[in-house]
């Protein structure tokens, strides 16, 4: 059943097949990891046995127990792996409504499943042109029947531009593969061989070194595959680049120019710093089978980021005027500043001789992504003095649009009526000073 393209990211009456290969891949990784550790245990036990002498049985007992547990785990995985792959291949199919909003939603009668837009990294069109296969980075496959290839590209366009909780996100990639695993294999194999050679024959020592090196290579590959992804998050205030090492926030006001590159974009920041962002997976250029719709999806994401950055950075900071002057901290302590801000709105218009802030002025600053973080947080604190339902909702929406995590948390706490002093200081310091730069060689970035 081919789908009918609707409006606002909705595709009706689609034939959808969901194949949960992520579970099968997890079992396969568990099996591979268990085998690698079993090889390591065997190598260590082979080295300990000739050294231990009469104590060999006692010292080898923990290795025997651990090896037995690993062997049982390998056996269980071997038995379950074919079942997991068979269930994934069969999947679950049926007519559904495909909706793209804050996620990719597959809606069926009595069933509603979602897939993160950030996780959708590859796509393929069937030879007949009537089915598009969307693949997540975990391995799940969502096959959607479409009327023609134009609908497939429209679906990818909706996915590329989709937002989650008010922000837009994209995966970041390495420009080139690093030869870490090859070096790890050679280093571990050489070290183990030299150690074993002191107590064992050369041939046996070399064999144990090769086995341990191969196991280390496999474990390194599994750890790298399971590591956290680097993510770019774009909000109304700027760009946040995140990975497991930390976060770097780049405000739109600090971007002087954005240029298109072969694999993404390059930001030129105030002061001349060049910050390349790789949004197109490099393997797409090396593997001809991964071109086509996968490249379309990556290029649509790059085009969306280019348009977003050029629009926001080209406008410059808006004039916040008198409202901004009232919201400035001016060296006050956190409690004193909070109290002064709340009086601004609660007493607005009470005394013509004292400058006051209207609620609409505060909302204008709060919802202006180009305004300094100090003024936006100040506006949130001022508005929190009268937290009616409409104010809380507008505070929540403004927080969701922040790419700066600390500023978002501070505005969220203001919506709840209580901002921790430590969080307030963290939000202001994170916006006033640049984040520490992350590992530049990995993708020339410092994630969502």
mmCIF file with all atom_site columns, N, CA, C and O in Angstrom, residues 121-123 156 262-263 280-281 284-285 290-302:
data_model
loop_
_atom_site.group_PDB
_atom_site.id
_atom_site.type_symbol
_atom_site.label_atom_id
_atom_site.label_alt_id
_atom_site.label_comp_id
_atom_site.label_asym_id
_atom_site.label_entity_id
_atom_site.label_seq_id
_atom_site.pdbx_PDB_ins_code
_atom_site.Cartn_x
_atom_site.Cartn_y
_atom_site.Cartn_z
_atom_site.occupancy
_atom_site.B_iso_or_equiv
_atom_site.pdbx_formal_charge
_atom_site.auth_seq_id
_atom_site.auth_comp_id
_atom_site.auth_asym_id
_atom_site.auth_atom_id
_atom_site.pdbx_PDB_model_num
ATOM 1  N N  . UNK A 1 121 ? 20.133 8.090  9.856  1.00 0.00 ? 121 UNK A N  1
ATOM 2  C CA . UNK A 1 121 ? 21.358 8.542  9.188  1.00 0.00 ? 121 UNK A CA 1
ATOM 3  C C  . UNK A 1 121 ? 21.493 8.030  7.759  1.00 0.00 ? 121 UNK A C  1
ATOM 4  O O  . UNK A 1 121 ? 22.304 8.566  7.003  1.00 0.00 ? 121 UNK A O  1
ATOM 5  N N  . UNK A 1 122 ? 20.738 7.019  7.377  1.00 0.00 ? 122 UNK A N  1
ATOM 6  C CA . UNK A 1 122 ? 20.870 6.468  6.016  1.00 0.00 ? 122 UNK A CA 1
ATOM 7  C C  . UNK A 1 122 ? 19.488 6.194  5.438  1.00 0.00 ? 122 UNK A C  1
ATOM 8  O O  . UNK A 1 122 ? 18.519 5.994  6.164  1.00 0.00 ? 122 UNK A O  1
ATOM 9  N N  . UNK A 1 123 ? 19.432 6.173  4.106  1.00 0.00 ? 123 UNK A N  1
ATOM 10 C CA . UNK A 1 123 ? 18.166 5.901  3.417  1.00 0.00 ? 123 UNK A CA 1
ATOM 11 C C  . UNK A 1 123 ? 18.473 5.291  2.053  1.00 0.00 ? 123 UNK A C  1
ATOM 12 O O  . UNK A 1 123 ? 19.474 5.629  1.417  1.00 0.00 ? 123 UNK A O  1
ATOM 13 N N  . UNK A 1 156 ? 12.420 12.760 3.293  1.00 0.00 ? 156 UNK A N  1
ATOM 14 C CA . UNK A 1 156 ? 13.764 13.037 3.795  1.00 0.00 ? 156 UNK A CA 1
ATOM 15 C C  . UNK A 1 156 ? 13.918 14.515 4.144  1.00 0.00 ? 156 UNK A C  1
ATOM 16 O O  . UNK A 1 156 ? 14.594 14.866 5.116  1.00 0.00 ? 156 UNK A O  1
ATOM 17 N N  . UNK A 1 262 ? 32.910 20.298 1.349  1.00 0.00 ? 262 UNK A N  1
ATOM 18 C CA . UNK A 1 262 ? 32.542 19.036 0.705  1.00 0.00 ? 262 UNK A CA 1
ATOM 19 C C  . UNK A 1 262 ? 31.761 18.131 1.639  1.00 0.00 ? 262 UNK A C  1
ATOM 20 O O  . UNK A 1 262 ? 30.876 17.390 1.203  1.00 0.00 ? 262 UNK A O  1
ATOM 21 N N  . UNK A 1 263 ? 32.063 18.182 2.948  1.00 0.00 ? 263 UNK A N  1
ATOM 22 C CA . UNK A 1 263 ? 31.427 17.280 3.902  1.00 0.00 ? 263 UNK A CA 1
ATOM 23 C C  . UNK A 1 263 ? 30.576 18.001 4.940  1.00 0.00 ? 263 UNK A C  1
ATOM 24 O O  . UNK A 1 263 ? 30.159 17.380 5.919  1.00 0.00 ? 263 UNK A O  1
ATOM 25 N N  . UNK A 1 280 ? 28.151 15.318 6.566  1.00 0.00 ? 280 UNK A N  1
ATOM 26 C CA . UNK A 1 280 ? 28.017 14.243 5.592  1.00 0.00 ? 280 UNK A CA 1
ATOM 27 C C  . UNK A 1 280 ? 28.946 13.104 6.005  1.00 0.00 ? 280 UNK A C  1
ATOM 28 O O  . UNK A 1 280 ? 30.155 13.309 6.107  1.00 0.00 ? 280 UNK A O  1
ATOM 29 N N  . UNK A 1 281 ? 28.431 11.908 6.294  1.00 0.00 ? 281 UNK A N  1
ATOM 30 C CA . UNK A 1 281 ? 29.291 10.791 6.682  1.00 0.00 ? 281 UNK A CA 1
ATOM 31 C C  . UNK A 1 281 ? 30.341 10.519 5.601  1.00 0.00 ? 281 UNK A C  1
ATOM 32 O O  . UNK A 1 281 ? 29.984 10.309 4.440  1.00 0.00 ? 281 UNK A O  1
ATOM 33 N N  . UNK A 1 284 ? 30.008 7.702  2.970  1.00 0.00 ? 284 UNK A N  1
ATOM 34 C CA . UNK A 1 284 ? 29.121 7.810  1.814  1.00 0.00 ? 284 UNK A CA 1
ATOM 35 C C  . UNK A 1 284 ? 29.919 8.047  0.537  1.00 0.00 ? 284 UNK A C  1
ATOM 36 O O  . UNK A 1 284 ? 29.514 7.604  -0.546 1.00 0.00 ? 284 UNK A O  1
ATOM 37 N N  . UNK A 1 285 ? 31.029 8.754  0.657  1.00 0.00 ? 285 UNK A N  1
ATOM 38 C CA . UNK A 1 285 ? 31.854 9.031  -0.519 1.00 0.00 ? 285 UNK A CA 1
ATOM 39 C C  . UNK A 1 285 ? 32.735 7.848  -0.885 1.00 0.00 ? 285 UNK A C  1
ATOM 40 O O  . UNK A 1 285 ? 33.162 7.723  -2.030 1.00 0.00 ? 285 UNK A O  1
ATOM 41 N N  . UNK A 1 290 ? 26.160 3.317  -0.682 1.00 0.00 ? 290 UNK A N  1
ATOM 42 C CA . UNK A 1 290 ? 25.528 4.170  0.319  1.00 0.00 ? 290 UNK A CA 1
ATOM 43 C C  . UNK A 1 290 ? 25.172 5.554  -0.221 1.00 0.00 ? 290 UNK A C  1
ATOM 44 O O  . UNK A 1 290 ? 24.850 6.451  0.531  1.00 0.00 ? 290 UNK A O  1
ATOM 45 N N  . UNK A 1 291 ? 25.313 5.748  -1.528 1.00 0.00 ? 291 UNK A N  1
ATOM 46 C CA . UNK A 1 291 ? 24.959 7.044  -2.098 1.00 0.00 ? 291 UNK A CA 1
ATOM 47 C C  . UNK A 1 291 ? 23.457 7.095  -2.346 1.00 0.00 ? 291 UNK A C  1
ATOM 48 O O  . UNK A 1 291 ? 22.702 6.267  -1.864 1.00 0.00 ? 291 UNK A O  1
ATOM 49 N N  . UNK A 1 292 ? 22.987 8.027  -3.159 1.00 0.00 ? 292 UNK A N  1
ATOM 50 C CA . UNK A 1 292 ? 21.557 8.117  -3.426 1.00 0.00 ? 292 UNK A CA 1
ATOM 51 C C  . UNK A 1 292 ? 20.849 8.856  -2.324 1.00 0.00 ? 292 UNK A C  1
ATOM 52 O O  . UNK A 1 292 ? 21.201 9.983  -1.966 1.00 0.00 ? 292 UNK A O  1
ATOM 53 N N  . UNK A 1 293 ? 19.818 8.215  -1.740 1.00 0.00 ? 293 UNK A N  1
ATOM 54 C CA . UNK A 1 293 ? 19.011 8.893  -0.743 1.00 0.00 ? 293 UNK A CA 1
ATOM 55 C C  . UNK A 1 293 ? 19.780 9.205  0.537  1.00 0.00 ? 293 UNK A C  1
ATOM 56 O O  . UNK A 1 293 ? 19.466 10.188 1.225  1.00 0.00 ? 293 UNK A O  1
ATOM 57 N N  . UNK A 1 294 ? 20.770 8.399  0.895  1.00 0.00 ? 294 UNK A N  1
ATOM 58 C CA . UNK A 1 294 ? 21.579 8.721  2.076  1.00 0.00 ? 294 UNK A CA 1
ATOM 59 C C  . UNK A 1 294 ? 22.286 10.054 1.891  1.00 0.00 ? 294 UNK A C  1
ATOM 60 O O  . UNK A 1 294 ? 22.347 10.886 2.811  1.00 0.00 ? 294 UNK A O  1
ATOM 61 N N  . UNK A 1 295 ? 22.820 10.283 0.696  1.00 0.00 ? 295 UNK A N  1
ATOM 62 C CA . UNK A 1 295 ? 23.474 11.563 0.413  1.00 0.00 ? 295 UNK A CA 1
ATOM 63 C C  . UNK A 1 295 ? 22.442 12.692 0.376  1.00 0.00 ? 295 UNK A C  1
ATOM 64 O O  . UNK A 1 295 ? 22.717 13.803 0.832  1.00 0.00 ? 295 UNK A O  1
ATOM 65 N N  . UNK A 1 296 ? 21.257 12.419 -0.149 1.00 0.00 ? 296 UNK A N  1
ATOM 66 C CA . UNK A 1 296 ? 20.201 13.437 -0.162 1.00 0.00 ? 296 UNK A CA 1
ATOM 67 C C  . UNK A 1 296 ? 19.862 13.867 1.264  1.00 0.00 ? 296 UNK A C  1
ATOM 68 O O  . UNK A 1 296 ? 19.735 15.068 1.556  1.00 0.00 ? 296 UNK A O  1
ATOM 69 N N  . UNK A 1 297 ? 19.731 12.896 2.175  1.00 0.00 ? 297 UNK A N  1
ATOM 70 C CA . UNK A 1 297 ? 19.404 13.206 3.563  1.00 0.00 ? 297 UNK A CA 1
ATOM 71 C C  . UNK A 1 297 ? 20.504 14.053 4.200  1.00 0.00 ? 297 UNK A C  1
ATOM 72 O O  . UNK A 1 297 ? 20.223 15.057 4.869  1.00 0.00 ? 297 UNK A O  1
ATOM 73 N N  . UNK A 1 298 ? 21.781 13.680 3.973  1.00 0.00 ? 298 UNK A N  1
ATOM 74 C CA . UNK A 1 298 ? 22.892 14.433 4.547  1.00 0.00 ? 298 UNK A CA 1
ATOM 75 C C  . UNK A 1 298 ? 22.962 15.844 3.966  1.00 0.00 ? 298 UNK A C  1
ATOM 76 O O  . UNK A 1 298 ? 23.202 16.820 4.684  1.00 0.00 ? 298 UNK A O  1
ATOM 77 N N  . UNK A 1 299 ? 22.758 15.974 2.659  1.00 0.00 ? 299 UNK A N  1
ATOM 78 C CA . UNK A 1 299 ? 22.830 17.296 2.035  1.00 0.00 ? 299 UNK A CA 1
ATOM 79 C C  . UNK A 1 299 ? 21.664 18.185 2.462  1.00 0.00 ? 299 UNK A C  1
ATOM 80 O O  . UNK A 1 299 ? 21.825 19.400 2.602  1.00 0.00 ? 299 UNK A O  1
ATOM 81 N N  . UNK A 1 300 ? 20.493 17.585 2.670  1.00 0.00 ? 300 UNK A N  1
ATOM 82 C CA . UNK A 1 300 ? 19.357 18.382 3.154  1.00 0.00 ? 300 UNK A CA 1
ATOM 83 C C  . UNK A 1 300 ? 19.664 18.936 4.553  1.00 0.00 ? 300 UNK A C  1
ATOM 84 O O  . UNK A 1 300 ? 19.307 20.084 4.874  1.00 0.00 ? 300 UNK A O  1
ATOM 85 N N  . UNK A 1 301 ? 20.293 18.136 5.385  1.00 0.00 ? 301 UNK A N  1
ATOM 86 C CA . UNK A 1 301 ? 20.663 18.619 6.713  1.00 0.00 ? 301 UNK A CA 1
ATOM 87 C C  . UNK A 1 301 ? 21.694 19.743 6.612  1.00 0.00 ? 301 UNK A C  1
ATOM 88 O O  . UNK A 1 301 ? 21.635 20.732 7.350  1.00 0.00 ? 301 UNK A O  1
ATOM 89 N N  . UNK A 1 302 ? 22.648 19.594 5.708  1.00 0.00 ? 302 UNK A N  1
ATOM 90 C CA . UNK A 1 302 ? 23.638 20.646 5.538  1.00 0.00 ? 302 UNK A CA 1
ATOM 91 C C  . UNK A 1 302 ? 22.978 21.933 5.032  1.00 0.00 ? 302 UNK A C  1
ATOM 92 O O  . UNK A 1 302 ? 23.281 23.027 5.521  1.00 0.00 ? 302 UNK A O  1
#
